[in-house]
Amino acid sequence: MKNDKGGEVEISKTSNIRAIIKHNPKTRAIFDRYGLLECGGAAGPAEPLGFFARAHNVDINVLIGELQSVIGHSNG
C-alpha cells in the first residue's frame, strides 16, 4: 500500500481500514467476505484492522496475508 508520499506502507493491525480500501479498492471484497458489508459506508470504517479482526473473529495474520496478496497482484 502506498502512503501519501508515494512510498510503500506495510499493512499491520494498526492500519486504517478506510485507507486500505481507498488505496486498494479490490480489498473491499475481502472485508465484505469477513462481514464488513455496509459498515462505514462505501469508504469503509475509520478503524484499525486489528479491531475489525477481533470484532469479526478473524485471525489477523490470515487477514493481513489475504490483503497483501490482493494488493501485490493489483500493483503488478
Coordinates of N, CA and C in Angstrom, one line a residue:
M1 N 0.9 -1.2 0.0 CA 0.0 0.0 0.0 C 0.9 1.2 0.0
K2 N 0.5 2.3 -0.7 CA 1.3 3.5 -0.8 C 0.8 4.5 0.3
N3 N 1.8 5.3 0.8 CA 1.4 6.4 1.7 C 1.2 7.6 0.9
D4 N 0.9 8.7 1.5 CA 0.6 10.0 0.8 C 1.8 10.6 0.1
K5 N 3.0 10.0 0.3 CA 4.2 10.5 -0.4 C 4.6 9.5 -1.5
G6 N 3.8 8.5 -1.7 CA 4.1 7.5 -2.7 C 4.9 6.4 -2.3
G7 N 5.4 6.3 -1.1 CA 6.2 5.2 -0.6 C 5.3 4.1 -0.1
E8 N 5.9 2.9 -0.1 CA 5.2 1.7 0.3 C 5.0 1.7 1.9
V9 N 3.8 1.2 2.3 CA 3.4 1.1 3.7 C 3.0 -0.3 3.9
E10 N 3.6 -1.0 4.9 CA 3.2 -2.3 5.3 C 1.9 -2.3 6.0
I11 N 1.0 -3.3 5.7 CA -0.2 -3.5 6.4 C 0.0 -4.1 7.7
S12 N -0.6 -3.6 8.8 CA -0.4 -4.1 10.1 C -1.8 -4.0 10.8
K13 N -1.8 -4.5 12.1 CA -3.0 -4.5 12.8 C -3.5 -3.1 13.2
T14 N -2.6 -2.1 13.0 CA -2.9 -0.7 13.3 C -3.3 0.1 12.0
S15 N -3.2 -0.6 10.9 CA -3.6 0.1 9.6 C -5.1 0.4 9.6
N16 N -5.4 1.5 9.0 CA -6.8 2.0 9.0 C -7.5 1.4 7.8
I17 N -8.6 0.8 8.1 CA -9.4 0.1 7.0 C -9.8 1.0 5.9
R18 N -10.2 2.2 6.2 CA -10.7 3.2 5.2 C -9.5 3.5 4.2
A19 N -8.3 3.6 4.8 CA -7.1 3.9 4.0 C -6.8 2.7 3.1
I20 N -6.9 1.5 3.6 CA -6.6 0.3 2.8 C -7.5 0.3 1.6
I21 N -8.8 0.5 1.9 CA -9.8 0.4 0.8 C -9.6 1.5 -0.2
K22 N -9.3 2.7 0.3 CA -9.1 3.9 -0.6 C -7.9 3.6 -1.6
H23 N -6.8 3.1 -1.1 CA -5.6 2.9 -1.9 C -5.7 1.6 -2.7
N24 N -6.5 0.7 -2.3 CA -6.6 -0.6 -2.9 C -8.1 -1.1 -2.9
P25 N -8.9 -0.6 -3.8 CA -10.3 -0.9 -3.8 C -10.7 -2.4 -3.9
K26 N -9.8 -3.2 -4.5 CA -10.0 -4.6 -4.6 C -10.1 -5.3 -3.2
T27 N -9.5 -4.7 -2.2 CA -9.5 -5.3 -0.9 C -10.9 -5.3 -0.3
R28 N -11.8 -4.5 -0.8 CA -13.1 -4.4 -0.2 C -13.8 -5.8 -0.2
A29 N -13.6 -6.6 -1.3 CA -14.2 -7.9 -1.3 C -13.8 -8.8 -0.2
I30 N -12.5 -8.7 0.3 CA -12.0 -9.4 1.4 C -12.7 -9.0 2.7
F31 N -12.8 -7.7 2.9 CA -13.5 -7.2 4.1 C -15.0 -7.6 4.1
D32 N -15.6 -7.5 2.9 CA -17.0 -7.9 2.8 C -17.2 -9.4 3.2
R33 N -16.3 -10.2 2.7 CA -16.4 -11.7 3.0 C -16.3 -11.9 4.5
Y34 N -15.6 -11.1 5.2 CA -15.5 -11.3 6.7 C -16.5 -10.4 7.4
G35 N -17.5 -9.8 6.7 CA -18.6 -9.2 7.4 C -18.6 -7.7 7.5
L36 N -17.8 -7.0 6.7 CA -17.8 -5.6 6.7 C -19.1 -5.0 6.1
L37 N -19.5 -5.5 5.0 CA -20.7 -5.1 4.3 C -20.9 -3.6 4.2
E38 N -21.9 -3.1 4.8 CA -22.2 -1.6 4.7 C -21.6 -0.8 5.8
C39 N -20.9 -1.4 6.7 CA -20.3 -0.7 7.9 C -19.3 0.4 7.3
G40 N -19.5 1.6 7.7 CA -18.7 2.7 7.3 C -19.0 3.3 6.0
G41 N -20.1 2.8 5.3 CA -20.4 3.2 4.0 C -19.5 2.7 3.0
A42 N -19.5 3.3 1.8 CA -18.7 2.8 0.7 C -17.2 3.0 1.0
A43 N -16.8 3.9 1.8 CA -15.4 4.1 2.1 C -14.9 3.2 3.2
G44 N -15.8 2.5 3.9 CA -15.4 1.6 5.0 C -15.2 2.4 6.3
P45 N -15.1 1.7 7.4 CA -14.9 2.4 8.7 C -13.5 2.9 8.9
A46 N -13.4 4.0 9.7 CA -12.1 4.5 10.0 C -11.7 3.9 11.3
E47 N -11.4 2.6 11.2 CA -11.0 1.8 12.4 C -9.8 1.0 12.1
P48 N -9.0 0.6 13.1 CA -7.8 -0.2 12.8 C -8.2 -1.6 12.4
L49 N -7.3 -2.2 11.6 CA -7.5 -3.6 11.1 C -7.6 -4.6 12.3
G50 N -6.9 -4.4 13.3 CA -6.9 -5.3 14.5 C -8.3 -5.3 15.2
F51 N -8.9 -4.1 15.2 CA -10.2 -4.0 15.8 C -11.2 -4.8 15.0
F52 N -11.2 -4.6 13.7 CA -12.0 -5.4 12.8 C -11.9 -6.9 12.9
A53 N -10.6 -7.3 13.0 CA -10.3 -8.7 13.1 C -10.9 -9.3 14.4
R54 N -10.8 -8.6 15.5 CA -11.3 -9.1 16.8 C -12.9 -9.1 16.8
A55 N -13.5 -8.0 16.2 CA -14.9 -7.9 16.2 C -15.6 -8.9 15.3
H56 N -14.8 -9.4 14.3 CA -15.4 -10.3 13.3 C -14.8 -11.7 13.5
N57 N -14.1 -11.9 14.6 CA -13.5 -13.2 14.9 C -12.6 -13.8 13.7
V58 N -11.8 -12.9 13.2 CA -10.9 -13.3 12.1 C -9.5 -13.3 12.6
D59 N -8.7 -14.3 12.2 CA -7.3 -14.3 12.5 C -6.6 -13.2 11.8
I60 N -5.9 -12.3 12.6 CA -5.3 -11.1 12.0 C -4.2 -11.4 11.0
N61 N -3.5 -12.5 11.2 CA -2.4 -12.8 10.3 C -2.9 -13.4 9.0
V62 N -4.0 -14.1 9.0 CA -4.7 -14.6 7.8 C -5.2 -13.4 7.0
L63 N -5.9 -12.5 7.7 CA -6.5 -11.3 7.1 C -5.4 -10.4 6.4
I64 N -4.3 -10.2 7.1 CA -3.2 -9.4 6.6 C -2.6 -10.1 5.3
G65 N -2.5 -11.4 5.4 CA -1.9 -12.1 4.3 C -2.8 -12.0 3.1
E66 N -4.1 -12.2 3.3 CA -5.1 -12.0 2.1 C -5.0 -10.6 1.5
L67 N -5.0 -9.6 2.4 CA -4.9 -8.3 1.9 C -3.6 -8.0 1.1
Q68 N -2.5 -8.5 1.6 CA -1.2 -8.3 1.0 C -1.2 -9.0 -0.4
S69 N -1.8 -10.1 -0.4 CA -1.9 -10.9 -1.7 C -2.7 -10.1 -2.8
V70 N -3.8 -9.6 -2.4 CA -4.6 -8.8 -3.3 C -3.9 -7.5 -3.7
I71 N -3.2 -6.8 -2.8 CA -2.5 -5.6 -3.1 C -1.3 -5.9 -4.0
G72 N -0.6 -7.0 -3.7 CA 0.5 -7.3 -4.5 C 0.1 -7.6 -6.0
H73 N -1.0 -8.3 -6.2 CA -1.5 -8.5 -7.5 C -2.0 -7.3 -8.2
S74 N -2.6 -6.4 -7.5 CA -3.1 -5.2 -8.1 C -2.0 -4.2 -8.4
N75 N -0.8 -4.3 -7.8 CA 0.3 -3.3 -8.1 C 1.1 -3.8 -9.2
G76 N 1.1 -5.1 -9.5 CA 2.0 -5.6 -10.5 C 1.3 -6.3 -11.5

